[in-house]
N, C-alpha and C. Protein backbone atom coordinates (compact mmCIF):
# COMPACT_ATOMS: atom_id res chain seq x y z
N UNK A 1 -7.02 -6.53 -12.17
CA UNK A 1 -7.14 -5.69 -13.36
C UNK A 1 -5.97 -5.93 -14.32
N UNK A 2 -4.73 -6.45 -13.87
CA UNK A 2 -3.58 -6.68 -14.54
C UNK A 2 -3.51 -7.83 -15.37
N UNK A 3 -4.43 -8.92 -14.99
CA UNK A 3 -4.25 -10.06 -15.57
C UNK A 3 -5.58 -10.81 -15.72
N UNK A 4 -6.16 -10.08 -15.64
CA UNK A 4 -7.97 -10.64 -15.81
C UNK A 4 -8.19 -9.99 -17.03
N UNK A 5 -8.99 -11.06 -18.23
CA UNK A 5 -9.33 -10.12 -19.14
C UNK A 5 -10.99 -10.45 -19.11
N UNK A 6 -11.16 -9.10 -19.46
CA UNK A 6 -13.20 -9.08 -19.07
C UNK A 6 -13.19 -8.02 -20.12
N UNK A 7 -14.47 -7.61 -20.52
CA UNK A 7 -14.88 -6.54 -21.66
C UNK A 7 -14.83 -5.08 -20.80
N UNK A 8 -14.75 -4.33 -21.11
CA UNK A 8 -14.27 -2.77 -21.34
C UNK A 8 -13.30 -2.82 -20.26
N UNK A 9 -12.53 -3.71 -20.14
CA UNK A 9 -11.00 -3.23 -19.31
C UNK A 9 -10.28 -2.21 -19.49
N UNK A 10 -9.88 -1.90 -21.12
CA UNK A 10 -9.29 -1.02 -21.17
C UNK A 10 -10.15 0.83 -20.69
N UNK A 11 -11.29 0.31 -21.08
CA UNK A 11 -11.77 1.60 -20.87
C UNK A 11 -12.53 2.24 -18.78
N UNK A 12 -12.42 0.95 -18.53
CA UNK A 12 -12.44 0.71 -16.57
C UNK A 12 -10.68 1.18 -16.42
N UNK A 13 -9.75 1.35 -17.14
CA UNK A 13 -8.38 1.64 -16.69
C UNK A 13 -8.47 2.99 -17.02
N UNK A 14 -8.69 3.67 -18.36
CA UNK A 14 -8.55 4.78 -18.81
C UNK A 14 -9.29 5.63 -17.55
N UNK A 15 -10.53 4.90 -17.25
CA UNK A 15 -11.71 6.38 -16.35
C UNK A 15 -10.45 5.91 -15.01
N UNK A 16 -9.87 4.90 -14.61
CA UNK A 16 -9.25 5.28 -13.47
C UNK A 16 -8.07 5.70 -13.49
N UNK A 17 -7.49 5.86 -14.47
CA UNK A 17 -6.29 6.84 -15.02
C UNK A 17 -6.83 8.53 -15.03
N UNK A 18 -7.86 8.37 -15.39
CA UNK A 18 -8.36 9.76 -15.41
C UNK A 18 -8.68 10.65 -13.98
N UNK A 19 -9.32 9.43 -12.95
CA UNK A 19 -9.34 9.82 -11.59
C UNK A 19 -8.27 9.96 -11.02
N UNK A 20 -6.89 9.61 -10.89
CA UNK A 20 -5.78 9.96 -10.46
C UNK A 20 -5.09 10.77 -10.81
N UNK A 21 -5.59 11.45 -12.29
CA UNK A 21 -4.92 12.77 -12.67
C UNK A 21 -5.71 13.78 -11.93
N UNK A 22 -7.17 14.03 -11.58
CA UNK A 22 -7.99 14.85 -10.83
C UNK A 22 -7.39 15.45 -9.66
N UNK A 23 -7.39 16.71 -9.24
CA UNK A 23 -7.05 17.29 -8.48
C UNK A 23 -7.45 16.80 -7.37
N UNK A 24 -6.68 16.93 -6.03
CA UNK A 24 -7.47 16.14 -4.56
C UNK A 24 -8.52 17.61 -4.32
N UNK A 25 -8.75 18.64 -4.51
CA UNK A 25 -10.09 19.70 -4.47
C UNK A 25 -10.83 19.10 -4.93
N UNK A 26 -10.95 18.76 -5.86
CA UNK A 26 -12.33 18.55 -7.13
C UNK A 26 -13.14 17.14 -6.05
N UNK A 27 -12.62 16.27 -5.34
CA UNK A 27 -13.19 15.14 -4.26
C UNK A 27 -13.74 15.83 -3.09
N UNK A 28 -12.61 16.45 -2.60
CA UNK A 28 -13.17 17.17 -1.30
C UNK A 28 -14.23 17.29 -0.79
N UNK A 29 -15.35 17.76 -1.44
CA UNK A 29 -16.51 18.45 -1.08
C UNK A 29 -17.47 17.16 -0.76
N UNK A 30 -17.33 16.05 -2.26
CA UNK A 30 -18.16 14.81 -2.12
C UNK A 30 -17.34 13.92 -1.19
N UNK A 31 -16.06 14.03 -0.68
CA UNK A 31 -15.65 12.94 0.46
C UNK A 31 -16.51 13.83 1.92
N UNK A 32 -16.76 15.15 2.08
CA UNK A 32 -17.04 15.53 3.21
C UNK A 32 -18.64 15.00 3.21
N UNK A 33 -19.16 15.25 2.37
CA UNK A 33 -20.55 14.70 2.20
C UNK A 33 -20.57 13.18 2.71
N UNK A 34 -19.86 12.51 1.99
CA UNK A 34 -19.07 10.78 2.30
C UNK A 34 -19.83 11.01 3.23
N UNK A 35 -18.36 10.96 4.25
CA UNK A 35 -17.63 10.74 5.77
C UNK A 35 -18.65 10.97 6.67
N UNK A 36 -19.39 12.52 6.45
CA UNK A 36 -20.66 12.84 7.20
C UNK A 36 -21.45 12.32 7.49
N UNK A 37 -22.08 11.74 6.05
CA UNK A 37 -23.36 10.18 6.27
C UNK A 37 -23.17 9.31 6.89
N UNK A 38 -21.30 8.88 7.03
CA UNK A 38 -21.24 7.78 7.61
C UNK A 38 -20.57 8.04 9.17
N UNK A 39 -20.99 8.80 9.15
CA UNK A 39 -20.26 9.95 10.54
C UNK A 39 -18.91 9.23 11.16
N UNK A 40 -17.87 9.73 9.53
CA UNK A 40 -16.67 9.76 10.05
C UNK A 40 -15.97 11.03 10.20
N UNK A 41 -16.66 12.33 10.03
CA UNK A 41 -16.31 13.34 10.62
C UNK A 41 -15.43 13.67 11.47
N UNK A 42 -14.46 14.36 12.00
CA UNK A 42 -14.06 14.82 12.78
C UNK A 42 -13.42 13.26 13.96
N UNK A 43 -13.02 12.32 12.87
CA UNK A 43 -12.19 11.01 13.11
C UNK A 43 -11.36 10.74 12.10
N UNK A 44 -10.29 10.16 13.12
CA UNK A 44 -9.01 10.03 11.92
C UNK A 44 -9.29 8.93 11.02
N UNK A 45 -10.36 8.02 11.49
CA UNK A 45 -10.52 7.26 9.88
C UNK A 45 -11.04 7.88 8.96
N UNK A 46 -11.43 9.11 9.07
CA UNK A 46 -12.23 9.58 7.50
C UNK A 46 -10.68 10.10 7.08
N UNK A 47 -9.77 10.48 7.61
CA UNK A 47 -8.56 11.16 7.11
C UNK A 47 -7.49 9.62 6.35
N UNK A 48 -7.85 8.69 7.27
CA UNK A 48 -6.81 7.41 6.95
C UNK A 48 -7.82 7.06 5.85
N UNK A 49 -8.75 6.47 5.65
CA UNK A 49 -9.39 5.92 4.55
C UNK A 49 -8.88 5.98 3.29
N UNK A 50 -8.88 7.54 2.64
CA UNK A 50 -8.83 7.76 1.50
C UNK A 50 -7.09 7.32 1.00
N UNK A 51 -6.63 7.57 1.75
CA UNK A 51 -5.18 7.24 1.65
C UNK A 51 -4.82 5.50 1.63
N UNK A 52 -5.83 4.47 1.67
CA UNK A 52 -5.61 3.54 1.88
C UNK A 52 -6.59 3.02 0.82
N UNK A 53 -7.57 3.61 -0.18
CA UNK A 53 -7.92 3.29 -1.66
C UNK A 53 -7.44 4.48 -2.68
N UNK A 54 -5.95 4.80 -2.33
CA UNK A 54 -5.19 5.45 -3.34
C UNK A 54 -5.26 5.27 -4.62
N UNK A 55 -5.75 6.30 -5.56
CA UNK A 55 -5.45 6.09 -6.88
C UNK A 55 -4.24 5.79 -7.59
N UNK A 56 -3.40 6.32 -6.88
CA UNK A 56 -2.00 6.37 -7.48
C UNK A 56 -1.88 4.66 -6.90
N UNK A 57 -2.12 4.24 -5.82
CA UNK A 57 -0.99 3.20 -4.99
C UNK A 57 -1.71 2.01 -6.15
N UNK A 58 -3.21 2.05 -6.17
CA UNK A 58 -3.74 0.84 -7.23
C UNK A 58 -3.35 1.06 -8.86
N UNK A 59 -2.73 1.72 -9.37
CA UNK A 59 -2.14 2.26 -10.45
C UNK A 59 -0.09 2.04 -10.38
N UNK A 60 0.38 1.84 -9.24
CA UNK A 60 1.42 1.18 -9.37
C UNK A 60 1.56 0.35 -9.19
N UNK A 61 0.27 -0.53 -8.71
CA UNK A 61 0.33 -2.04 -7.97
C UNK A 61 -0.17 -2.71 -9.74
N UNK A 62 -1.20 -2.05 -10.00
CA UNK A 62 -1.56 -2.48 -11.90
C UNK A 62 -0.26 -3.00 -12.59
N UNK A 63 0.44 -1.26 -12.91
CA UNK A 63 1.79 -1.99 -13.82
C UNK A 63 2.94 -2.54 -12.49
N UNK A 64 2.92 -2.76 -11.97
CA UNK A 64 3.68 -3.63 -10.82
C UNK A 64 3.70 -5.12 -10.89
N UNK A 65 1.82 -5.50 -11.36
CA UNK A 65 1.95 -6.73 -11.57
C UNK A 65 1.40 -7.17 -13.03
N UNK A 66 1.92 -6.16 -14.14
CA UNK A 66 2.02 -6.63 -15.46
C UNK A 66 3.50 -7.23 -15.38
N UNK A 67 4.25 -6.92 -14.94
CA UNK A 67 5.76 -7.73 -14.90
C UNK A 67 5.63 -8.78 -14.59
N UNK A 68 4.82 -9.59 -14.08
CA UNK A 68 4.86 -10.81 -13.30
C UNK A 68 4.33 -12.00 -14.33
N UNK A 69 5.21 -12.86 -14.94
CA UNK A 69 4.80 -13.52 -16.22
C UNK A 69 3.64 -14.52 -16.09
N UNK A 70 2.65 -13.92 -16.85
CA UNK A 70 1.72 -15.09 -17.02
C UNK A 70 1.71 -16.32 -17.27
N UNK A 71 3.27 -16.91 -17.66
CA UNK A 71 3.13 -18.11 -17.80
C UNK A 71 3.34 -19.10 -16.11
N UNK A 72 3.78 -18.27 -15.37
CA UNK A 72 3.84 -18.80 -14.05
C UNK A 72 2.21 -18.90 -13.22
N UNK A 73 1.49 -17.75 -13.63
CA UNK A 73 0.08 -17.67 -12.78
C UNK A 73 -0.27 -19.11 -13.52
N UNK A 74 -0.49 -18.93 -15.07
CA UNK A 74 -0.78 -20.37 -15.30
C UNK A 74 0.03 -21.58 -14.99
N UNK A 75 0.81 -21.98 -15.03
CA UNK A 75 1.19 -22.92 -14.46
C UNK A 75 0.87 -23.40 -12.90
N UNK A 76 0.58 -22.25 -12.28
CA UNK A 76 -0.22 -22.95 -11.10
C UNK A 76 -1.43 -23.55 -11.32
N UNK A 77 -2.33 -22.59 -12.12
CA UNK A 77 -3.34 -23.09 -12.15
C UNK A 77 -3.76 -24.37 -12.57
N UNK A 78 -2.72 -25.03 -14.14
CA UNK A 78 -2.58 -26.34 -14.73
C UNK A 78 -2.80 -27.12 -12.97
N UNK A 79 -1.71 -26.41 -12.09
CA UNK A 79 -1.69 -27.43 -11.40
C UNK A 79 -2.66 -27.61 -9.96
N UNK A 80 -3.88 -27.04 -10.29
CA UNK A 80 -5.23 -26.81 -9.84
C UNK A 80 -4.61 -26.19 -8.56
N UNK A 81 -4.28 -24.96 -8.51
CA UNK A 81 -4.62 -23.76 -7.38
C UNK A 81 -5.98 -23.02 -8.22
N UNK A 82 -6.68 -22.64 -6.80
CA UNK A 82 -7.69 -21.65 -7.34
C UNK A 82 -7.20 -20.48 -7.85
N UNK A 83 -8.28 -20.02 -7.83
CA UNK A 83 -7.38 -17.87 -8.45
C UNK A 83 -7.22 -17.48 -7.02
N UNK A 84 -8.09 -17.61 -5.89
CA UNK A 84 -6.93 -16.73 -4.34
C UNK A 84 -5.55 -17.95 -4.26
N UNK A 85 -5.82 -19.09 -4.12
CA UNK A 85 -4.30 -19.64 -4.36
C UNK A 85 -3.44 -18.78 -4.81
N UNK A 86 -3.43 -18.84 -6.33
CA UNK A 86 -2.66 -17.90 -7.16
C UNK A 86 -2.20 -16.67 -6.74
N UNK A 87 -3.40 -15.58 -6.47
CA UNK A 87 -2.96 -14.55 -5.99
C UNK A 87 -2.09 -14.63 -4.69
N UNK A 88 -2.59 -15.43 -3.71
CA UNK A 88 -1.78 -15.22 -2.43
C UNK A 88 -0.34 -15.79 -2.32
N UNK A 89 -0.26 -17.18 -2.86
CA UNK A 89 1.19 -18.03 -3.23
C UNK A 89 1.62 -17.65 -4.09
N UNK A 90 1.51 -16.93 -5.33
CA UNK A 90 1.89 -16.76 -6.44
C UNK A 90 2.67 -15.42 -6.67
N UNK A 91 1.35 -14.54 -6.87
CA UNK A 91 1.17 -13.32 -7.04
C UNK A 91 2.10 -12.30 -6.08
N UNK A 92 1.05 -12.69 -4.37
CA UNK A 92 1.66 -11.50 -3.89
C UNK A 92 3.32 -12.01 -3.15
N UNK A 93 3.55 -12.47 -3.28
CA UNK A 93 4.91 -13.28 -2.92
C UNK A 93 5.94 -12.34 -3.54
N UNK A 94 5.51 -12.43 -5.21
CA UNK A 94 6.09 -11.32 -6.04
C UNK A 94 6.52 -10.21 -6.01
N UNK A 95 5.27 -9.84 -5.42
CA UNK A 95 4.86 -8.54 -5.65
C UNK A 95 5.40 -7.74 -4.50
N UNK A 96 5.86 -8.33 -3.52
CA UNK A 96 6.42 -7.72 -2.56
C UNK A 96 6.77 -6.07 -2.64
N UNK A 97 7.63 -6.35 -3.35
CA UNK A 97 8.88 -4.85 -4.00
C UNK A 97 7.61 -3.94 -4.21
N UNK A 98 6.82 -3.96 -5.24
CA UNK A 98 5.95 -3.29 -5.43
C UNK A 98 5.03 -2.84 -4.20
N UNK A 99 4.41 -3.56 -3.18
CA UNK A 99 3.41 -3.52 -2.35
C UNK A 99 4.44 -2.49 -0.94
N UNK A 100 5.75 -2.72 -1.41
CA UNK A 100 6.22 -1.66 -0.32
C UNK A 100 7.00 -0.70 -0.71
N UNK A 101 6.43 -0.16 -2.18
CA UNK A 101 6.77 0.75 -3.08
C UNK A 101 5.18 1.88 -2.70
N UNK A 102 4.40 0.85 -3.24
CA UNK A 102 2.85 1.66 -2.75
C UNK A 102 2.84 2.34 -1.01
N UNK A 103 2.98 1.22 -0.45
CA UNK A 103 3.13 1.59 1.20
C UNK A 103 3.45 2.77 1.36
N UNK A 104 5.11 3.17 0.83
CA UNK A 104 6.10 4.29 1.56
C UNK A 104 5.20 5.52 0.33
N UNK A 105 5.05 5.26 -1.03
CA UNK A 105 4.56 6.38 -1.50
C UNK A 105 3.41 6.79 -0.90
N UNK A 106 2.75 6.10 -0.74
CA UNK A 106 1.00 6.65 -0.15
C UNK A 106 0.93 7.38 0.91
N UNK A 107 1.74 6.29 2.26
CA UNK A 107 2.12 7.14 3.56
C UNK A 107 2.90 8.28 3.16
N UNK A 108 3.87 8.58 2.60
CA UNK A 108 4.42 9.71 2.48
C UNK A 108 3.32 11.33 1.89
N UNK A 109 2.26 10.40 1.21
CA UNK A 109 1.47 11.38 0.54
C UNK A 109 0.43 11.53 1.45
N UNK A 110 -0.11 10.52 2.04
CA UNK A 110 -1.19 10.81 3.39
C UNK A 110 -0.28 11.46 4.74
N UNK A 111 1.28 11.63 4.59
CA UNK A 111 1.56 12.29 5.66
C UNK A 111 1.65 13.83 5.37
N UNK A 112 1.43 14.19 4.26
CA UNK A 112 1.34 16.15 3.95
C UNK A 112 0.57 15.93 3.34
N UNK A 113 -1.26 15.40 3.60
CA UNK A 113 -2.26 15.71 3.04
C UNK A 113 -3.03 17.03 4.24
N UNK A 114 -3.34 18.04 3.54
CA UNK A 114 -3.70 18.92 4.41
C UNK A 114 -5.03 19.67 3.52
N UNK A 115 -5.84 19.37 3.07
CA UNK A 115 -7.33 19.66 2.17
C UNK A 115 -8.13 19.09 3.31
N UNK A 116 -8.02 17.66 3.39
CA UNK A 116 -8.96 16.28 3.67
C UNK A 116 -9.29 16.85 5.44
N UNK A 117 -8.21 16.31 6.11
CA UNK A 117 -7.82 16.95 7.63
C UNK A 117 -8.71 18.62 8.14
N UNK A 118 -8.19 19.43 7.41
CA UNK A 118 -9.15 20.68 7.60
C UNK A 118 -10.49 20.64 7.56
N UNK A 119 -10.91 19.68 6.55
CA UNK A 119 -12.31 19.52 6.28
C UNK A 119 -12.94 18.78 7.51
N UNK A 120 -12.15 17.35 7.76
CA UNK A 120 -13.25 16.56 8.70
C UNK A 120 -13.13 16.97 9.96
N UNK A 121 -11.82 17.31 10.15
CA UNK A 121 -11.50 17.11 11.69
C UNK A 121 -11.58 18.81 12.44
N UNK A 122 -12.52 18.33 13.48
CA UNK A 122 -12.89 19.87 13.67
C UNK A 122 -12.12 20.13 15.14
N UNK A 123 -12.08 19.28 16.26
CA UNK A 123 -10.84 18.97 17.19
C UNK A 123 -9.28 19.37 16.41
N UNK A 124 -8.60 20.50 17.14
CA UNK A 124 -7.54 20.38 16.55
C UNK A 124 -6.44 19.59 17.64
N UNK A 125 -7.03 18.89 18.52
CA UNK A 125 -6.18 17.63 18.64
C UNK A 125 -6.02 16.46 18.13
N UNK A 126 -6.76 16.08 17.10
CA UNK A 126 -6.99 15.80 16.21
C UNK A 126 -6.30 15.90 14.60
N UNK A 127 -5.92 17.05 14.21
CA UNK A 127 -5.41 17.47 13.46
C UNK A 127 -3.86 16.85 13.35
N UNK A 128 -3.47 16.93 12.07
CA UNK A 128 -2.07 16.30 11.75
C UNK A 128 -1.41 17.55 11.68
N UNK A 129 -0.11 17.26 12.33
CA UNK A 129 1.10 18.58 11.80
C UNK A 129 1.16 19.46 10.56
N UNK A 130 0.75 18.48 9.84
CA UNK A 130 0.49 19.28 8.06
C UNK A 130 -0.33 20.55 8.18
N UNK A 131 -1.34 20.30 8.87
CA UNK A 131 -2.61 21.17 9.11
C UNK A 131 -2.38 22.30 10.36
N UNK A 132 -1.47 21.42 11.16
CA UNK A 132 -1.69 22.37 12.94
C UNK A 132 0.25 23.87 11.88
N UNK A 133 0.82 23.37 11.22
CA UNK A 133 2.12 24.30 10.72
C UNK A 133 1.30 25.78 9.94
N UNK A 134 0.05 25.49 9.73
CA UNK A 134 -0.88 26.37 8.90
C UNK A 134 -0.94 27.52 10.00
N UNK A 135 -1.05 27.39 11.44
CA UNK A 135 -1.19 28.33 12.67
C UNK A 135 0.20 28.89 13.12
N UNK A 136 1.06 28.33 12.74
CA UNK A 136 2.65 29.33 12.83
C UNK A 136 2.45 30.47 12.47
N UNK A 137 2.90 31.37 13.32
CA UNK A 137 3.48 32.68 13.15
C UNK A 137 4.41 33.42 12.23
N UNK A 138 4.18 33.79 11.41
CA UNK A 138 5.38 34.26 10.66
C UNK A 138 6.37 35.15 11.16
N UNK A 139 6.29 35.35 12.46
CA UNK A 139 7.33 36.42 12.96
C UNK A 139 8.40 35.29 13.89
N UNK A 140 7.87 34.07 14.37
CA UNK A 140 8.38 33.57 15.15
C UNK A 140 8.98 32.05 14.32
N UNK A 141 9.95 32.91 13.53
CA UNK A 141 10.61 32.00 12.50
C UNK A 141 11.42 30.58 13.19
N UNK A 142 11.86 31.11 14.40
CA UNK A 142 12.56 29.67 14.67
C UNK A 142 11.59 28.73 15.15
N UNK A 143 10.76 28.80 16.00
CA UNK A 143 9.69 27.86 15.55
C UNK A 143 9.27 27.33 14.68
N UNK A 144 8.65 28.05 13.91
CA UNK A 144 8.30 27.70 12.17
C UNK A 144 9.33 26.86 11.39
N UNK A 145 10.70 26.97 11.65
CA UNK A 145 11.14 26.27 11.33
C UNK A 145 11.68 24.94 11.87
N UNK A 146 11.76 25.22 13.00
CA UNK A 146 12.00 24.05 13.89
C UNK A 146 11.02 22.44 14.03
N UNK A 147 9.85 23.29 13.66
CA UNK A 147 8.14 22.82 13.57
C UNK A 147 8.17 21.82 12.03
N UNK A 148 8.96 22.71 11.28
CA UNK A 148 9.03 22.01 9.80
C UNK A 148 10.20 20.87 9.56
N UNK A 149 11.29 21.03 10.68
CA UNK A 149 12.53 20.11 10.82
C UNK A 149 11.59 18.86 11.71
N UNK A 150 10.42 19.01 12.32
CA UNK A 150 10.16 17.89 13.04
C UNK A 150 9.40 17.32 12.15
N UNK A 151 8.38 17.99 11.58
CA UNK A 151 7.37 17.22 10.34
C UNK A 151 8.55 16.85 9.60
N UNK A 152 9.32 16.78 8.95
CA UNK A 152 9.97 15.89 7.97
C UNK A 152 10.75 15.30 8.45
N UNK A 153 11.27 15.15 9.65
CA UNK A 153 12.10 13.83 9.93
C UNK A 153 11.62 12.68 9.88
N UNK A 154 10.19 12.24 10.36
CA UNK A 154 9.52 10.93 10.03
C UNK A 154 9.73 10.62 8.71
N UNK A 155 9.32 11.35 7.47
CA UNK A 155 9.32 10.69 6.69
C UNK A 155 10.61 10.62 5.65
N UNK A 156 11.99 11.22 6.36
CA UNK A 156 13.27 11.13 5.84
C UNK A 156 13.13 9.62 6.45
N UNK A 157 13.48 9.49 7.43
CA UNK A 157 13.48 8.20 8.17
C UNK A 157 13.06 6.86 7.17
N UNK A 158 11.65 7.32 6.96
CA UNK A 158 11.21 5.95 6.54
C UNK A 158 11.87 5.95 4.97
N UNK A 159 12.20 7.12 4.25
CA UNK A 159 12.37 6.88 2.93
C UNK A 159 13.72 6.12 3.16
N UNK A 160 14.73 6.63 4.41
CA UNK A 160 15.94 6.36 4.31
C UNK A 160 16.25 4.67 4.36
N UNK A 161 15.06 4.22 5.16
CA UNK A 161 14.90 2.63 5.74
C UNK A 161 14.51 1.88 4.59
N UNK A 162 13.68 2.68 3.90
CA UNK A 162 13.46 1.92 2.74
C UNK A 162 13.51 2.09 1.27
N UNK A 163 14.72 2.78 1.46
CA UNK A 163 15.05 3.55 -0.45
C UNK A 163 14.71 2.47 -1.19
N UNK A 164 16.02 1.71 -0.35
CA UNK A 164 16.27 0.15 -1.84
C UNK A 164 14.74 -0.68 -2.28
N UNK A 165 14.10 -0.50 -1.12
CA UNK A 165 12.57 -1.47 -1.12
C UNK A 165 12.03 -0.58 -2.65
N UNK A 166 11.68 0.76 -2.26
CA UNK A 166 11.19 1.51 -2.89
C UNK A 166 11.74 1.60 -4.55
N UNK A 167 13.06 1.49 -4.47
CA UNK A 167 13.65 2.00 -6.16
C UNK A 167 13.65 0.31 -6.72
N UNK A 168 13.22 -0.74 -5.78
CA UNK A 168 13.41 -2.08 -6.50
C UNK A 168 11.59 -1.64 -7.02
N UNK A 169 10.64 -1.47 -6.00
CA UNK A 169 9.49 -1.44 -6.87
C UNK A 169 9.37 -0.92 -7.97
N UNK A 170 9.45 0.13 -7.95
CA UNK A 170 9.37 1.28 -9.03
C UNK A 170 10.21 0.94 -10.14
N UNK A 171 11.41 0.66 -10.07
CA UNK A 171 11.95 -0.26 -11.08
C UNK A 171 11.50 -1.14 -12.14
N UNK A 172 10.70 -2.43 -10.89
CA UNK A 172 10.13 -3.44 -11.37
C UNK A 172 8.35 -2.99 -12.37
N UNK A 173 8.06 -1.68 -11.75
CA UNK A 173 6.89 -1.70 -12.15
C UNK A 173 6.80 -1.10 -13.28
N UNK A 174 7.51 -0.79 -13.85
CA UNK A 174 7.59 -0.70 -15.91
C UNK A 174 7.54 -1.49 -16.61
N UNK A 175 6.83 -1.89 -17.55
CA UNK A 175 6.66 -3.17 -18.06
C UNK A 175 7.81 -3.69 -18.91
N UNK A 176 7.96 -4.66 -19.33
CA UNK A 176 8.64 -5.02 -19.99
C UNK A 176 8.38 -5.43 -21.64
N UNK A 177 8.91 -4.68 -22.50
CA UNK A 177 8.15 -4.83 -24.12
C UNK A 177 7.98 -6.38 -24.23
N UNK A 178 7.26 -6.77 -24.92
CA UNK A 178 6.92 -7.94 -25.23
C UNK A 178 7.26 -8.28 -27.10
């Protein structure tokens, strides 16, 4: 989408700019419908899925790889790579910074998704911490909190392992004026 030009691009970006501003409620109801037909119900792939065709993650991977100068994609091509050539030697080589900018944001956002989880998964062994902290007690505070010091250490961890990965993507993925 970044470097392909085809007719109504701009307006195939705008409607998916528009889907990533949408509330995760307003899906809900038609992902449970989804998952059901395809009886991923009450399985953690109907919970992993959606988190892995992120609106947001294909929207930083977009301007992620408007930075990446077109005069290099072409120059491969002069020098007869196909277009997966390109993308795979070229492209995602690049794109690294970015692709583990998407990674840590998405996982971080599929790790306190708690809408999706309630809906499919009807086993609460099954259920993610996000969802099982909803059954704490409010009287039995040191739990509750103890419960909330364990859900966020994973993902201090990973932000901590990978700040620099992360602030080089995000960095890189602003375009540059032309």
């Amino acid at each position: 989408l970044a470097k392909f030009q085809f007719p109504c691009k701009r307006l195939l970006f705008f409607c998916y700019v528009l889907v990533m501003l949408l509330p995760v409620q307003v899906g809900v109801v038609v992902a449970y419908i989804f998952f059901d037909r395809i009886h991923l119900t009450d399985s953690l792939a109907g919970v992993v899925l959606p988190g892995a065709f992120s609106t947001f993650g294909a929207f930083l991977m977009y301007q992620f790889m408007r930075t990446i100068p077109d005069s290099t994609l072409e120059g491969a091509r002069i020098e007869g790579a196909g277009e997966l050539t390109v993308f795979v030697r070229i492209a995602l080589p690049q794109a690294k910074a970015g692709i583990a900018s998407m990674v840590i944001l998405v996982l971080i956002d599929a790790w306190n998704v708690v809408e999706l989880p309630m809906l499919l998964l009807r086993r609460q062994a099954l259920q993610p911490m996000s969802v099982l902290l909803r059954y704490s007690v409010i009287g039995e505070s040191d739990t509750v909190f103890a419960s909330i010091v364990v859900f966020t250490i994973p993902m201090l961890l990973i932000f901590t392992l990978f700040q620099d990965s992360l602030s080089e993507g995000i960095a890189y993925s602003v375009p540059i004026k032309k």
